[in-house]
PDB file of C-alpha atoms in Angstrom:
ATOM      1  CA  MET A   1       4.230  -2.940  39.548  1.00 96.00           C
ATOM      2  CA  GLU A   2       4.146   0.463  41.202  1.00 96.00           C
ATOM      3  CA  LEU A   3       0.875   2.085  40.094  1.00 98.00           C
ATOM      4  CA  SER A   4       1.591   5.704  41.066  1.00 98.00           C
ATOM      5  CA  HIS A   5       4.228   8.333  40.264  1.00 98.00           C
ATOM      6  CA  ASN A   6       5.122   6.862  36.887  1.00 98.00           C
ATOM      7  CA  THR A   7       5.417   8.543  33.501  1.00 98.00           C
ATOM      8  CA  ILE A   8       3.488   6.336  31.101  1.00 98.00           C
ATOM      9  CA  LEU A   9       3.201   6.272  27.310  1.00 98.00           C
ATOM     10  CA  ILE A  10       0.055   4.559  26.008  1.00 98.00           C
ATOM     11  CA  THR A  11      -0.275   3.934  22.269  1.00 98.00           C
ATOM     12  CA  GLY A  12      -3.741   3.883  20.760  1.00 97.00           C
ATOM     13  CA  GLY A  13      -4.980   6.038  23.598  1.00 96.00           C
ATOM     14  CA  THR A  14      -7.827   7.890  21.888  1.00 96.00           C
ATOM     15  CA  SER A  15     -10.566   5.355  22.648  1.00 94.00           C
ATOM     16  CA  GLY A  16     -11.445   2.012  24.182  1.00 95.00           C
ATOM     17  CA  ILE A  17      -8.945   0.235  26.392  1.00 97.00           C
ATOM     18  CA  GLY A  18      -6.197   2.796  25.780  1.00 97.00           C
ATOM     19  CA  LEU A  19      -8.262   5.778  26.878  1.00 97.00           C
ATOM     20  CA  ALA A  20      -9.711   3.901  29.853  1.00 97.00           C
ATOM     21  CA  LEU A  21      -6.198   2.944  31.013  1.00 98.00           C
ATOM     22  CA  ALA A  22      -5.084   6.561  30.562  1.00 98.00           C
ATOM     23  CA  GLN A  23      -7.923   7.801  32.767  1.00 98.00           C
ATOM     24  CA  GLU A  24      -7.265   5.155  35.416  1.00 98.00           C
ATOM     25  CA  PHE A  25      -3.542   5.850  35.609  1.00 98.00           C
ATOM     26  CA  LYS A  26      -4.108   9.608  35.659  1.00 98.00           C
ATOM     27  CA  LYS A  27      -6.377   9.155  38.700  1.00 97.00           C
ATOM     28  CA  ARG A  28      -3.523   7.287  40.383  1.00 98.00           C
ATOM     29  CA  ASP A  29      -1.177  10.285  40.220  1.00 98.00           C
ATOM     30  CA  ASN A  30       0.812   9.302  37.141  1.00 98.00           C
ATOM     31  CA  THR A  31       1.988  11.463  34.259  1.00 98.00           C
ATOM     32  CA  VAL A  32       0.084   9.977  31.320  1.00 98.00           C
ATOM     33  CA  ILE A  33       0.982  10.485  27.665  1.00 98.00           C
ATOM     34  CA  ILE A  34      -1.199   9.050  24.916  1.00 98.00           C
ATOM     35  CA  CYS A  35      -0.686   8.945  21.184  1.00 98.00           C
ATOM     36  CA  GLY A  36      -3.041   8.260  18.315  1.00 96.00           C
ATOM     37  CA  ARG A  37      -3.546   8.952  14.628  1.00 94.00           C
ATOM     38  CA  ARG A  38      -6.553  11.246  14.951  1.00 93.00           C
ATOM     39  CA  ALA A  39      -5.744  14.821  15.926  1.00 95.00           C
ATOM     40  CA  ASP A  40      -9.430  15.669  16.408  1.00 96.00           C
ATOM     41  CA  ARG A  41      -9.840  12.926  19.000  1.00 96.00           C
ATOM     42  CA  LEU A  42      -6.689  13.988  20.792  1.00 97.00           C
ATOM     43  CA  ASP A  43      -7.944  17.587  20.892  1.00 96.00           C
ATOM     44  CA  GLU A  44     -11.227  16.362  22.369  1.00 96.00           C
ATOM     45  CA  ILE A  45      -9.387  14.368  25.037  1.00 97.00           C
ATOM     46  CA  THR A  46      -7.271  17.397  25.921  1.00 95.00           C
ATOM     47  CA  LEU A  47     -10.496  19.371  26.381  1.00 96.00           C
ATOM     48  CA  HIS A  48     -12.378  16.797  28.438  1.00 95.00           C
ATOM     49  CA  HIS A  49      -9.496  15.139  30.284  1.00 94.00           C
ATOM     50  CA  PRO A  50      -7.120  17.934  31.294  1.00 93.00           C
ATOM     51  CA  GLY A  51      -3.767  16.657  32.433  1.00 96.00           C
ATOM     52  CA  ILE A  52      -3.504  13.818  29.902  1.00 98.00           C
ATOM     53  CA  ILE A  53      -0.694  14.698  27.493  1.00 98.00           C
ATOM     54  CA  THR A  54      -1.338  13.972  23.822  1.00 98.00           C
ATOM     55  CA  ARG A  55       0.804  13.428  20.746  1.00 98.00           C
ATOM     56  CA  VAL A  56      -0.268  12.711  17.181  1.00 98.00           C
ATOM     57  CA  CYS A  57       1.499   9.582  15.948  1.00 98.00           C
ATOM     58  CA  ASP A  58       0.579   6.816  13.546  1.00 97.00           C
ATOM     59  CA  VAL A  59       2.440   3.893  15.070  1.00 98.00           C
ATOM     60  CA  ALA A  60       2.183   2.036  11.755  1.00 98.00           C
ATOM     61  CA  ASP A  61       4.783   4.472  10.370  1.00 98.00           C
ATOM     62  CA  THR A  62       8.440   3.745  11.171  1.00 98.00           C
ATOM     63  CA  ALA A  63       9.595   7.354  11.047  1.00 98.00           C
ATOM     64  CA  GLN A  64       6.752   8.525  13.284  1.00 98.00           C
ATOM     65  CA  ARG A  65       7.624   5.854  15.865  1.00 98.00           C
ATOM     66  CA  GLU A  66      11.222   7.055  15.915  1.00 98.00           C
ATOM     67  CA  GLU A  67      10.143  10.686  16.184  1.00 98.00           C
ATOM     68  CA  LEU A  68       7.753   9.776  19.008  1.00 98.00           C
ATOM     69  CA  VAL A  69      10.496   8.153  21.074  1.00 98.00           C
ATOM     70  CA  GLN A  70      12.925  11.011  20.459  1.00 98.00           C
ATOM     71  CA  TRP A  71      10.268  13.538  21.500  1.00 98.00           C
ATOM     72  CA  LEU A  72       9.350  11.429  24.527  1.00 98.00           C
ATOM     73  CA  VAL A  73      12.821  11.029  26.019  1.00 98.00           C
ATOM     74  CA  THR A  74      13.644  14.694  25.332  1.00 98.00           C
ATOM     75  CA  ASN A  75      10.486  16.171  26.832  1.00 98.00           C
ATOM     76  CA  TYR A  76       9.573  13.493  29.388  1.00 98.00           C
ATOM     77  CA  PRO A  77      12.884  11.934  30.440  1.00 98.00           C
ATOM     78  CA  GLY A  78      11.194  10.331  33.433  1.00 98.00           C
ATOM     79  CA  THR A  79       9.201   8.004  31.179  1.00 98.00           C
ATOM     80  CA  ASN A  80       9.404   4.563  32.729  1.00 98.00           C
ATOM     81  CA  VAL A  81       6.374   2.672  31.383  1.00 98.00           C
ATOM     82  CA  LEU A  82       5.388   1.782  27.814  1.00 99.00           C
ATOM     83  CA  ILE A  83       1.921   0.347  27.188  1.00 98.00           C
ATOM     84  CA  ASN A  84       1.714  -1.118  23.676  1.00 98.00           C
ATOM     85  CA  ASN A  85      -2.037  -0.928  23.175  1.00 98.00           C
ATOM     86  CA  ALA A  86      -2.645   0.336  19.606  1.00 97.00           C
ATOM     87  CA  GLY A  87      -4.285  -2.245  17.376  1.00 97.00           C
ATOM     88  CA  ILE A  88      -6.573  -2.757  14.417  1.00 96.00           C
ATOM     89  CA  GLN A  89      -8.792  -5.735  13.694  1.00 96.00           C
ATOM     90  CA  LEU A  90      -9.732  -6.483  10.079  1.00 96.00           C
ATOM     91  CA  LEU A  91     -11.568  -9.213   8.227  1.00 96.00           C
ATOM     92  CA  THR A  92      -9.404 -11.285   5.890  1.00 97.00           C
ATOM     93  CA  ASP A  93     -10.635 -13.971   3.494  1.00 97.00           C
ATOM     94  CA  LEU A  94      -7.638 -16.154   2.753  1.00 97.00           C
ATOM     95  CA  THR A  95      -9.581 -18.273   0.254  1.00 97.00           C
ATOM     96  CA  ASN A  96      -9.267 -15.454  -2.294  1.00 96.00           C
ATOM     97  CA  PRO A  97      -6.377 -13.156  -3.213  1.00 97.00           C
ATOM     98  CA  CYS A  98      -6.117 -10.833  -0.228  1.00 96.00           C
ATOM     99  CA  ASN A  99      -5.503  -7.113  -0.082  1.00 97.00           C
ATOM    100  CA  LEU A 100      -1.877  -6.970   0.996  1.00 98.00           C
ATOM    101  CA  ASP A 101      -2.110  -3.321   2.006  1.00 97.00           C
ATOM    102  CA  ARG A 102      -4.655  -4.297   4.656  1.00 98.00           C
ATOM    103  CA  VAL A 103      -2.571  -7.275   5.749  1.00 98.00           C
ATOM    104  CA  ARG A 104       0.577  -5.161   6.064  1.00 98.00           C
ATOM    105  CA  SER A 105      -1.302  -2.437   7.939  1.00 98.00           C
ATOM    106  CA  GLU A 106      -2.565  -4.926  10.502  1.00 98.00           C
ATOM    107  CA  ILE A 107       0.847  -6.532  10.977  1.00 98.00           C
ATOM    108  CA  GLU A 108       2.638  -3.170  11.174  1.00 98.00           C
ATOM    109  CA  THR A 109       0.233  -1.739  13.758  1.00 98.00           C
ATOM    110  CA  ASN A 110      -0.310  -4.823  15.897  1.00 98.00           C
ATOM    111  CA  LEU A 111       3.127  -6.440  15.837  1.00 98.00           C
ATOM    112  CA  VAL A 112       5.910  -4.409  14.256  1.00 98.00           C
ATOM    113  CA  ALA A 113       5.017  -1.237  16.164  1.00 98.00           C
ATOM    114  CA  PRO A 114       5.173  -2.743  19.671  1.00 98.00           C
ATOM    115  CA  VAL A 115       8.364  -4.622  18.824  1.00 98.00           C
ATOM    116  CA  HIS A 116      10.001  -1.489  17.418  1.00 98.00           C
ATOM    117  CA  LEU A 117       8.838   0.827  20.206  1.00 98.00           C
ATOM    118  CA  ALA A 118      10.018  -1.569  22.883  1.00 98.00           C
ATOM    119  CA  SER A 119      13.442  -1.895  21.250  1.00 98.00           C
ATOM    120  CA  LEU A 120      13.750   1.883  20.891  1.00 98.00           C
ATOM    121  CA  LEU A 121      12.822   2.523  24.524  1.00 98.00           C
ATOM    122  CA  VAL A 122      14.701  -0.283  26.275  1.00 98.00           C
ATOM    123  CA  PRO A 123      18.014   1.659  26.417  1.00 98.00           C
ATOM    124  CA  HIS A 124      16.154   4.513  28.120  1.00 98.00           C
ATOM    125  CA  LEU A 125      14.071   2.287  30.404  1.00 98.00           C
ATOM    126  CA  ARG A 126      17.171   0.503  31.715  1.00 97.00           C
ATOM    127  CA  ASN A 127      18.009   3.649  33.666  1.00 97.00           C
ATOM    128  CA  GLN A 128      14.538   4.238  35.117  1.00 97.00           C
ATOM    129  CA  GLU A 129      13.079   3.096  38.416  1.00 94.00           C
ATOM    130  CA  ASP A 130      10.065   0.753  38.283  1.00 97.00           C
ATOM    131  CA  ALA A 131      10.401   0.430  34.498  1.00 98.00           C
ATOM    132  CA  ALA A 132       7.856  -1.699  32.660  1.00 98.00           C
ATOM    133  CA  ILE A 133       6.695  -2.681  29.198  1.00 98.00           C
ATOM    134  CA  ILE A 134       3.051  -3.757  29.057  1.00 99.00           C
ATOM    135  CA  ASN A 135       1.871  -5.490  25.893  1.00 98.00           C
ATOM    136  CA  ILE A 136      -1.843  -5.776  25.203  1.00 98.00           C
ATOM    137  CA  SER A 137      -2.415  -9.035  23.345  1.00 98.00           C
ATOM    138  CA  SER A 138      -5.781 -10.838  23.185  1.00 98.00           C
ATOM    139  CA  GLY A 139      -7.569 -14.011  24.178  1.00 98.00           C
ATOM    140  CA  LEU A 140      -7.603 -14.622  20.421  1.00 98.00           C
ATOM    141  CA  ALA A 141      -3.843 -15.123  20.597  1.00 98.00           C
ATOM    142  CA  PHE A 142      -4.636 -18.574  22.003  1.00 98.00           C
ATOM    143  CA  ALA A 143      -7.808 -19.559  20.112  1.00 98.00           C
ATOM    144  CA  PRO A 144      -8.279 -17.572  16.883  1.00 98.00           C
ATOM    145  CA  LEU A 145     -11.438 -16.586  15.063  1.00 98.00           C
ATOM    146  CA  SER A 146     -10.975 -17.829  11.516  1.00 98.00           C
ATOM    147  CA  PHE A 147     -12.529 -14.789   9.838  1.00 97.00           C
ATOM    148  CA  MET A 148      -9.864 -12.460  11.277  1.00 97.00           C
ATOM    149  CA  PRO A 149      -6.758 -14.635  10.868  1.00 98.00           C
ATOM    150  CA  ILE A 150      -4.185 -11.843  10.581  1.00 98.00           C
ATOM    151  CA  TYR A 151      -5.350 -10.058  13.725  1.00 98.00           C
ATOM    152  CA  CYS A 152      -5.258 -13.301  15.697  1.00 98.00           C
ATOM    153  CA  ALA A 153      -1.840 -14.199  14.300  1.00 98.00           C
ATOM    154  CA  THR A 154      -0.408 -10.817  15.285  1.00 98.00           C
ATOM    155  CA  LYS A 155      -1.726 -11.215  18.816  1.00 98.00           C
ATOM    156  CA  ALA A 156      -0.261 -14.713  19.029  1.00 98.00           C
ATOM    157  CA  ALA A 157       3.026 -13.154  17.960  1.00 98.00           C
ATOM    158  CA  VAL A 158       2.710 -10.438  20.618  1.00 98.00           C
ATOM    159  CA  HIS A 159       2.279 -13.191  23.205  1.00 98.00           C
ATOM    160  CA  SER A 160       5.400 -14.949  21.913  1.00 98.00           C
ATOM    161  CA  VAL A 161       7.416 -11.734  21.763  1.00 98.00           C
ATOM    162  CA  SER A 162       6.375 -10.878  25.316  1.00 98.00           C
ATOM    163  CA  LEU A 163       7.768 -14.198  26.541  1.00 98.00           C
ATOM    164  CA  SER A 164      11.038 -13.658  24.693  1.00 98.00           C
ATOM    165  CA  LEU A 165      11.410 -10.020  25.724  1.00 98.00           C
ATOM    166  CA  ARG A 166      10.746 -10.896  29.366  1.00 98.00           C
ATOM    167  CA  HIS A 167      13.547 -13.461  29.179  1.00 98.00           C
ATOM    168  CA  GLN A 168      15.937 -11.091  27.410  1.00 98.00           C
ATOM    169  CA  LEU A 169      15.356  -8.449  30.082  1.00 98.00           C
ATOM    170  CA  LYS A 170      15.402 -10.792  33.081  1.00 98.00           C
ATOM    171  CA  ASP A 171      18.701  -9.350  34.357  1.00 97.00           C
ATOM    172  CA  THR A 172      17.534  -5.737  34.012  1.00 97.00           C
ATOM    173  CA  PRO A 173      15.149  -3.630  36.107  1.00 96.00           C
ATOM    174  CA  ILE A 174      12.560  -3.690  33.286  1.00 98.00           C
ATOM    175  CA  LYS A 175       9.486  -5.822  33.908  1.00 98.00           C
ATOM    176  CA  VAL A 176       7.495  -7.160  30.950  1.00 98.00           C
ATOM    177  CA  TYR A 177       3.770  -7.723  31.352  1.00 98.00           C
ATOM    178  CA  GLU A 178       1.205  -9.139  28.951  1.00 98.00           C
ATOM    179  CA  ILE A 179      -2.502  -8.486  29.314  1.00 98.00           C
ATOM    180  CA  ALA A 180      -4.830 -10.576  27.145  1.00 98.00           C
ATOM    181  CA  PRO A 181      -8.312  -9.023  26.990  1.00 98.00           C
ATOM    182  CA  PRO A 182     -11.487 -10.891  26.092  1.00 97.00           C
ATOM    183  CA  ALA A 183     -14.002  -9.186  23.795  1.00 95.00           C
ATOM    184  CA  VAL A 184     -14.279  -5.742  25.388  1.00 96.00           C
ATOM    185  CA  ASP A 185     -17.033  -3.204  24.761  1.00 92.00           C
ATOM    186  CA  THR A 186     -15.065  -0.888  22.418  1.00 90.00           C
ATOM    187  CA  GLU A 187     -14.964   0.175  18.766  1.00 75.00           C
ATOM    188  CA  LEU A 188     -12.316  -2.442  17.910  1.00 73.00           C
ATOM    189  CA  GLY A 189     -13.398  -4.577  14.980  1.00 53.00           C
ATOM    190  CA  HIS A 190     -15.626  -1.929  13.366  1.00 52.00           C
ATOM    191  CA  ASP A 191     -14.350  -3.200   9.993  1.00 53.00           C
ATOM    192  CA  ARG A 192     -17.131  -5.777  10.062  1.00 54.00           C
ATOM    193  CA  ARG A 193     -19.916  -3.395  11.173  1.00 40.00           C
ATOM    194  CA  ASP A 194     -21.906  -0.958   9.051  1.00 58.00           C
ATOM    195  CA  ASP A 195     -21.968   1.593  11.855  1.00 55.00           C
ATOM    196  CA  LYS A 196     -18.270   2.233  12.539  1.00 49.00           C
ATOM    197  CA  THR A 197     -19.011   3.847  15.904  1.00 53.00           C
ATOM    198  CA  GLN A 198     -21.002   0.855  17.146  1.00 50.00           C
ATOM    199  CA  SER A 199     -19.496  -1.400  19.800  1.00 55.00           C
ATOM    200  CA  HIS A 200     -19.474  -5.179  19.436  1.00 59.00           C
ATOM    201  CA  GLY A 201     -20.471  -5.611  23.057  1.00 69.00           C
ATOM    202  CA  GLY A 202     -18.390  -7.697  25.411  1.00 91.00           C
ATOM    203  CA  MET A 203     -16.900  -7.017  28.822  1.00 96.00           C
ATOM    204  CA  PRO A 204     -17.451  -3.433  30.030  1.00 95.00           C
ATOM    205  CA  VAL A 205     -14.190  -1.558  29.568  1.00 96.00           C
ATOM    206  CA  ASP A 206     -14.127  -0.295  33.168  1.00 96.00           C
ATOM    207  CA  GLU A 207     -14.462  -3.857  34.455  1.00 97.00           C
ATOM    208  CA  PHE A 208     -11.600  -4.962  32.210  1.00 97.00           C
ATOM    209  CA  VAL A 209      -9.372  -2.115  33.399  1.00 98.00           C
ATOM    210  CA  LYS A 210     -10.101  -2.934  37.033  1.00 98.00           C
ATOM    211  CA  GLU A 211      -8.977  -6.557  36.583  1.00 98.00           C
ATOM    212  CA  ALA A 212      -5.974  -5.608  34.454  1.00 98.00           C
ATOM    213  CA  VAL A 213      -4.727  -3.026  36.935  1.00 98.00           C
ATOM    214  CA  GLU A 214      -5.195  -5.453  39.833  1.00 98.00           C
ATOM    215  CA  ALA A 215      -3.019  -7.983  37.983  1.00 98.00           C
ATOM    216  CA  LEU A 216      -0.317  -5.359  37.405  1.00 98.00           C
ATOM    217  CA  GLN A 217      -0.415  -4.364  41.060  1.00 98.00           C
ATOM    218  CA  ASN A 218       0.124  -8.009  42.033  1.00 98.00           C
ATOM    219  CA  ASN A 219       2.965  -8.437  39.512  1.00 97.00           C
ATOM    220  CA  VAL A 220       1.095 -11.032  37.460  1.00 98.00           C
ATOM    221  CA  TYR A 221       3.274 -10.966  34.368  1.00 98.00           C
ATOM    222  CA  GLU A 222       0.767 -12.696  32.095  1.00 98.00           C
ATOM    223  CA  VAL A 223      -2.947 -12.323  32.723  1.00 98.00           C
ATOM    224  CA  ALA A 224      -5.868 -13.446  30.575  1.00 98.00           C
ATOM    225  CA  VAL A 225      -8.857 -11.405  31.694  1.00 98.00           C
ATOM    226  CA  GLY A 226     -12.412 -12.746  31.851  1.00 96.00           C
ATOM    227  CA  GLN A 227     -13.346 -15.106  29.028  1.00 96.00           C
ATOM    228  CA  ALA A 228      -9.806 -14.823  27.647  1.00 98.00           C
ATOM    229  CA  GLU A 229      -8.774 -17.270  30.371  1.00 97.00           C
ATOM    230  CA  ASN A 230     -10.979 -19.937  28.793  1.00 97.00           C
ATOM    231  CA  LEU A 231      -9.342 -19.283  25.436  1.00 97.00           C
ATOM    232  CA  ARG A 232      -5.904 -19.712  26.989  1.00 98.00           C
ATOM    233  CA  ALA A 233      -6.753 -22.763  29.093  1.00 98.00           C
ATOM    234  CA  LYS A 234      -8.931 -24.607  26.552  1.00 98.00           C
ATOM    235  CA  ARG A 235      -7.607 -23.334  23.244  1.00 97.00           C
ATOM    236  CA  GLU A 236      -8.355 -26.334  21.036  1.00 97.00           C
ATOM    237  CA  GLN A 237     -11.813 -26.830  22.505  1.00 97.00           C
ATOM    238  CA  MET A 238     -12.640 -23.125  22.253  1.00 97.00           C
ATOM    239  CA  PHE A 239     -11.407 -22.912  18.671  1.00 97.00           C
ATOM    240  CA  THR A 240     -13.960 -25.562  17.689  1.00 97.00           C
ATOM    241  CA  VAL A 241     -16.723 -23.778  19.598  1.00 97.00           C
ATOM    242  CA  MET A 242     -15.948 -20.385  18.039  1.00 97.00           C
ATOM    243  CA  ASN A 243     -15.428 -21.679  14.508  1.00 98.00           C
ATOM    244  CA  PRO A 244     -18.263 -24.152  13.829  1.00 95.00           C
TER     245      PRO A 244
END
């Protein structure tokens, strides 16, 4: 993948992996556009990271996804890269009646949104040079944690969709990449922590971004970063280890 002179949309770009990718690609002379639900965070990013373009959008909302793409192709017709990064990670106890609003929110954000955005942008990306769709899945796509079954299932689905989309687009200029992170030191998963701003630890986000970008540069279409490689290579064994 060409790492400079692109116009890149990153969903879920207000924190964590999304923001770190935005900063890295901006340093590499790309036009970077991020979207997120929280206007206050986007305003803060505009203040502290001049040059990163922001747009308020809740990707869990169908109409807002459609409006985002219409705004994008109208105002930034050179857009040639979509990074589907937005995601939420919630606890779900399937041994009791579950809260379907939470289940639907997780599925809509983690799976439906990237599928829909990719389908909306493919007609535009077909006409762009060095076009790419980059899906952020997870090591948990291969070996799930049982206390967050919906999150893990959506990431397994993102992995499957990435394989299918790559095949469907094999005769087009659009490349499809999948990056599966390990546990990364971000706010993701704050649903299970009393302090919602606290990180769960894990791989430093800058280290993750370095490895992910290196894989993109080398046209590695599916990369499991760090400990995620163990989850992919030894999924049954790792499931037993993680779920005693």
